[in-house]
PDB file of C-alpha atoms in Angstrom:
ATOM      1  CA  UNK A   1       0.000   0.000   0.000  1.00  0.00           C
ATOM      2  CA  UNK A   2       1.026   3.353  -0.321  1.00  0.00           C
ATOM      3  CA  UNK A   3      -0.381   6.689   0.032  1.00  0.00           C
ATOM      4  CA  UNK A   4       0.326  10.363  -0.854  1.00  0.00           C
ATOM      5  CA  UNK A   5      -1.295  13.678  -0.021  1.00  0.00           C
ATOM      6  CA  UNK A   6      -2.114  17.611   0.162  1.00  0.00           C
ATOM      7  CA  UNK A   7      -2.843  20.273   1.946  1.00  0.00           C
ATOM      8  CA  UNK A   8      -3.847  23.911   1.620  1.00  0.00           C
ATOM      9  CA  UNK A   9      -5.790  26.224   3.999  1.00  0.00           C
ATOM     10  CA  UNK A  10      -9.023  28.175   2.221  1.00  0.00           C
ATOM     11  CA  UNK A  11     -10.151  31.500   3.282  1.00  0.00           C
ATOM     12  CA  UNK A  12     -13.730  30.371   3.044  1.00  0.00           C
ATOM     13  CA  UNK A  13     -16.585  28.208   5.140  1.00  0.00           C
ATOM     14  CA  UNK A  14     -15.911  24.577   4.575  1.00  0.00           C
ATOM     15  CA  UNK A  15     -19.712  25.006   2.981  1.00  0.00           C
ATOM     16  CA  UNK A  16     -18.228  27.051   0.537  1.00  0.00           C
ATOM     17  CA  UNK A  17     -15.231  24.960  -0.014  1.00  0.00           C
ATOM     18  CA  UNK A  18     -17.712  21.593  -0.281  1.00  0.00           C
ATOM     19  CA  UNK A  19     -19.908  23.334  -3.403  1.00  0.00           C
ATOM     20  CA  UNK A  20     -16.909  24.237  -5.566  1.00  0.00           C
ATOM     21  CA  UNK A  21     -15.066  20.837  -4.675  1.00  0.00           C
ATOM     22  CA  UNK A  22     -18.859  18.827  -5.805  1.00  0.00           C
ATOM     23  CA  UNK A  23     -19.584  21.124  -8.653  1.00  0.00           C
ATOM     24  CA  UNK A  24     -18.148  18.096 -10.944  1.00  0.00           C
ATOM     25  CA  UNK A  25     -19.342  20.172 -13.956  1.00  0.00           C
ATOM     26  CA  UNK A  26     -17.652  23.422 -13.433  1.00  0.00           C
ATOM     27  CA  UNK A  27     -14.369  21.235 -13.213  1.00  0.00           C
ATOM     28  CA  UNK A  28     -13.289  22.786 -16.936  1.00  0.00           C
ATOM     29  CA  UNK A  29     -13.484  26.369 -15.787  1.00  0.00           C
ATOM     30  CA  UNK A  30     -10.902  26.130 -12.934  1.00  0.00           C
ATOM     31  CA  UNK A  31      -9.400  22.821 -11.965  1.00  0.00           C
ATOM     32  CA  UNK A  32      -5.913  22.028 -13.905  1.00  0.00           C
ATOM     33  CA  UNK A  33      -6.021  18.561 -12.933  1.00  0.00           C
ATOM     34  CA  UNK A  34      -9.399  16.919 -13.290  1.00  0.00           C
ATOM     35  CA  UNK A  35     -10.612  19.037 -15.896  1.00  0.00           C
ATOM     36  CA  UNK A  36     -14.159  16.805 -16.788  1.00  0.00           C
ATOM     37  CA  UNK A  37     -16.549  15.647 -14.343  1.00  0.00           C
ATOM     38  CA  UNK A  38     -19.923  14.604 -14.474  1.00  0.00           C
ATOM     39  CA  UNK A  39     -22.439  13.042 -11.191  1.00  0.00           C
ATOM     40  CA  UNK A  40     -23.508  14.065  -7.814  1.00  0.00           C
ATOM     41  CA  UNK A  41     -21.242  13.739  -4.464  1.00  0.00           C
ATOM     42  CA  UNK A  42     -23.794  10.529  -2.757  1.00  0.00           C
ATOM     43  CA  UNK A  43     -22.661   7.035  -1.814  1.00  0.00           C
ATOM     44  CA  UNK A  44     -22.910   4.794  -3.682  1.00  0.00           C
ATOM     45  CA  UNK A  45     -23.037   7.180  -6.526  1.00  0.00           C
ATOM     46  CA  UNK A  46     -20.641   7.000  -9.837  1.00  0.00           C
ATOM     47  CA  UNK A  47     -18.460   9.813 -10.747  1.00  0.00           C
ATOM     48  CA  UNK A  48     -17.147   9.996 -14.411  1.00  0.00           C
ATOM     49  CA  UNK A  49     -13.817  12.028 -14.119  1.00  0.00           C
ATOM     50  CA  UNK A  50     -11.401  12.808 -16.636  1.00  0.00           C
ATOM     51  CA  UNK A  51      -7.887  13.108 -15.370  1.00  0.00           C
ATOM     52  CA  UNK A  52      -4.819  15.962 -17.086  1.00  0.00           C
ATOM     53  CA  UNK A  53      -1.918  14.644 -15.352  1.00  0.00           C
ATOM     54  CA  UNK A  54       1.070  17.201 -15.711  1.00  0.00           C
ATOM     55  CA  UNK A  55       2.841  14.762 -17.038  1.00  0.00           C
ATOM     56  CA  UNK A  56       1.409  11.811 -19.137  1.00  0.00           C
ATOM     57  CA  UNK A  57      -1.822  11.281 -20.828  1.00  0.00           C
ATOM     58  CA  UNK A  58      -5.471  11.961 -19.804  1.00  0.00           C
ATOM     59  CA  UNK A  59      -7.942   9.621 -18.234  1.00  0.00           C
ATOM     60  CA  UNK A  60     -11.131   8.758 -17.637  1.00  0.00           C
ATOM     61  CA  UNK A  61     -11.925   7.227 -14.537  1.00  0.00           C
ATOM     62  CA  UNK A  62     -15.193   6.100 -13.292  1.00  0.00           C
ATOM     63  CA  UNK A  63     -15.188   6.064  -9.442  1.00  0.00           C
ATOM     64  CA  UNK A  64     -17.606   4.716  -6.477  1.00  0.00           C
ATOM     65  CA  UNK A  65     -18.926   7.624  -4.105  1.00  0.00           C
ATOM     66  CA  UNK A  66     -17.866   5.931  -0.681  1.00  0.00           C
ATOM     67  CA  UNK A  67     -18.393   9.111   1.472  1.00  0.00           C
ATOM     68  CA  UNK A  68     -20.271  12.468   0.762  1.00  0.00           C
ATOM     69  CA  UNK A  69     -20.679  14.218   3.909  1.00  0.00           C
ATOM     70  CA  UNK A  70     -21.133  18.757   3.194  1.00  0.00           C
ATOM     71  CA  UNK A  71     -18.692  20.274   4.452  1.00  0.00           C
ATOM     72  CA  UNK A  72     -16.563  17.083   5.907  1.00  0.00           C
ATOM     73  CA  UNK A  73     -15.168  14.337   3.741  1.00  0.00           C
ATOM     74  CA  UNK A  74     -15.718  13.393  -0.179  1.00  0.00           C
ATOM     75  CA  UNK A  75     -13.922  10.046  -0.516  1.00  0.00           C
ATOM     76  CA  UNK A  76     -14.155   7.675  -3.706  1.00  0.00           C
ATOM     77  CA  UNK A  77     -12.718   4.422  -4.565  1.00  0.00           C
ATOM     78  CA  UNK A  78     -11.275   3.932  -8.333  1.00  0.00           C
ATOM     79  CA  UNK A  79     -10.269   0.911  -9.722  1.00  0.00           C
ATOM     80  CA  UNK A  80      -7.819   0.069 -12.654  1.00  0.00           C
ATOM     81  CA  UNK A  81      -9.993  -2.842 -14.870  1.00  0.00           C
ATOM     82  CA  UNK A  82     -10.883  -5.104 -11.750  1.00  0.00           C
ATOM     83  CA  UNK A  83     -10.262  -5.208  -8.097  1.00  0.00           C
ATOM     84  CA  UNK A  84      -7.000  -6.208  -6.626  1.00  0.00           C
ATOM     85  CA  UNK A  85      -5.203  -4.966  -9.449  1.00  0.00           C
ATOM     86  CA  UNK A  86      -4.466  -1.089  -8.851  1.00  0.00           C
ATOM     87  CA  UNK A  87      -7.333   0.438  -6.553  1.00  0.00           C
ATOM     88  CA  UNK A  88      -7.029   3.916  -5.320  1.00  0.00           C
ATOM     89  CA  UNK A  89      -8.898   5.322  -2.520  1.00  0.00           C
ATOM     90  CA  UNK A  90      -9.117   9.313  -2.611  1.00  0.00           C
ATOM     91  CA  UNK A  91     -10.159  11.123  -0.049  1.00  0.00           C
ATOM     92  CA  UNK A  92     -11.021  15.362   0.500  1.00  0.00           C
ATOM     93  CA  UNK A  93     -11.425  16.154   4.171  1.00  0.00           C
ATOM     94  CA  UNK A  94     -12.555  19.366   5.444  1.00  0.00           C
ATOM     95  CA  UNK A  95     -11.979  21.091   8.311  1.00  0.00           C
ATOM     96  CA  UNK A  96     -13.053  24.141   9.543  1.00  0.00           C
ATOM     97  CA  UNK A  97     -10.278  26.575  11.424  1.00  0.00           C
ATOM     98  CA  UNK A  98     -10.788  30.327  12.821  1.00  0.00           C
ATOM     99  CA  UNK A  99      -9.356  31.427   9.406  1.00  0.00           C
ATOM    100  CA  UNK A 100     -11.642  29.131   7.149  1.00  0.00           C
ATOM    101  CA  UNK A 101     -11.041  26.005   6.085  1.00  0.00           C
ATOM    102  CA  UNK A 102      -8.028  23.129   6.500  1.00  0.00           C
ATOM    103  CA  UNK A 103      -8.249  21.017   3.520  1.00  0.00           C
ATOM    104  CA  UNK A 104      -6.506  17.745   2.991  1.00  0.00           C
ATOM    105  CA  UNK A 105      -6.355  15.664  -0.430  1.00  0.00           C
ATOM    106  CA  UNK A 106      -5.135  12.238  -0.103  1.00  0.00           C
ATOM    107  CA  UNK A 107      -4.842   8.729  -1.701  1.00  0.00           C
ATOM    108  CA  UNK A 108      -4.003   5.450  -0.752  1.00  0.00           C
ATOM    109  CA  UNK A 109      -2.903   3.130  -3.370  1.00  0.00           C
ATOM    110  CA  UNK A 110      -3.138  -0.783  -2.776  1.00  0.00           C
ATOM    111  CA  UNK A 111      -3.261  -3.788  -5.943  1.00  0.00           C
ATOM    112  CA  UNK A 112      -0.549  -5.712  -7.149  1.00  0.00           C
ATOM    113  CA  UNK A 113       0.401  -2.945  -9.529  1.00  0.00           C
ATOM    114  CA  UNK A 114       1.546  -0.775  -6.683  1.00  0.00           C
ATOM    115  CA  UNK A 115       5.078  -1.503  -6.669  1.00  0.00           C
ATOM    116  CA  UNK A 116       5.714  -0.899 -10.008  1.00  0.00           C
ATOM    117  CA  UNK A 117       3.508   2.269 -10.556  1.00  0.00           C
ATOM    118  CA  UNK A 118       5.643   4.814  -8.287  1.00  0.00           C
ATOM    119  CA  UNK A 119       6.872   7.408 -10.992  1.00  0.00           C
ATOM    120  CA  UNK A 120       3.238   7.909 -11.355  1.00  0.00           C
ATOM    121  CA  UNK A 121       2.086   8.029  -8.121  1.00  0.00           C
ATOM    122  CA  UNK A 122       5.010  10.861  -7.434  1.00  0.00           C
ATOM    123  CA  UNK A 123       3.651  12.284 -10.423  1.00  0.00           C
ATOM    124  CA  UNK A 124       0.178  12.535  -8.706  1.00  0.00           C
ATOM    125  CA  UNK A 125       1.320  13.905  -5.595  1.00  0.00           C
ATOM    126  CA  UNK A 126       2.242  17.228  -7.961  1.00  0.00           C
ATOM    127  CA  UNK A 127      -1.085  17.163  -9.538  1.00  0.00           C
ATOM    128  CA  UNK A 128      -2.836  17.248  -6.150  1.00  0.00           C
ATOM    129  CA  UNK A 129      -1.142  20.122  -5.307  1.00  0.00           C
ATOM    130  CA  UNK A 130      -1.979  22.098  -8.194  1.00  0.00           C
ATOM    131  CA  UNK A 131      -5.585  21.168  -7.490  1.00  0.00           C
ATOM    132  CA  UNK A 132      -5.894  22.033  -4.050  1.00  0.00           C
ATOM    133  CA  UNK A 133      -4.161  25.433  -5.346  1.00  0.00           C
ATOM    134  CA  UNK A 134      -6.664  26.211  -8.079  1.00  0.00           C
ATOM    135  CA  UNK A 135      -9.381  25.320  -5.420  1.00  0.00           C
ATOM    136  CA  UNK A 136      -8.208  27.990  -3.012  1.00  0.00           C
ATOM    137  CA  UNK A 137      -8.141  30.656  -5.643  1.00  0.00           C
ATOM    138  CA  UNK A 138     -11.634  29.367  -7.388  1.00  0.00           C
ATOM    139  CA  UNK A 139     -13.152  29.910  -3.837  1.00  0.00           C
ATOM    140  CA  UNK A 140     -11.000  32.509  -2.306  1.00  0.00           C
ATOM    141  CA  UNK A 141     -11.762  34.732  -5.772  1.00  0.00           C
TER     142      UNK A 141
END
């Protein structure tokens, strides 16, 4: 297994934070990263996503809604062709401070893929940070 993740604080209500982050529409107009999405922030729901990686090509993804709680925690759980084989787990939490809101991006990675995937995994760790950037200016702006 192995995981990665992001921070950022957000001048903002984590209400605020929550309806940018779950506008999966709107992606296109601000978010560098995952620049297409389409479905609603329930469990048990299915997101379609479409992934720019800063470096590589982009792809579409089709995750499970595991958690949706306003204001709290989106977490999803993609899978590469079948279980087992390269599942990520990403999660958004959402914490509200005196200045706004603490935001944390994270993913764990677990499959038998794992071991040999690391350049991209690095690679994602990047992209989440450009994301949780263009998040803070989308709702600090």
């Amino acid at each position: 297994m192995r995981e990665i993740g992001s921070s950022i604080d957000i001048k903002a209500t984590p209400e605020q934070v929550w309806a940018v982050l779950t506008d999966f529409s709107a992606y296109a107009s601000w978010n560098p990263f995952i620049r297409e999405g389409a479905g609603e922030a329930v469990v048990g729901g299915r997101l379609t996503l479409r992934m720019y990686p800063e470096r590589g090509r982009p792809m579409t993804f089709k995750p499970t809604v595991l958690t949706a709680e306003p204001g709290r925690a989106l977490r999803w759980i993609g899978r590469l062709i079948v279980p087992g084989l390269f599942d990520g787990i990403h999660e958004f939490t959402l914490t509200q401070t005196p200045e706004g809101t603490h935001l944390v991006q994270s993913e764990r990675f677990k499959g038998l893929l794992v071991p040999f995937l690391g350049s991209m995994i690095e690679g994602t760790q990047r992209n989440f940070e450009r994301l949780n950037e263009a998040l803070k200016q989308r709702v600090e702006g």
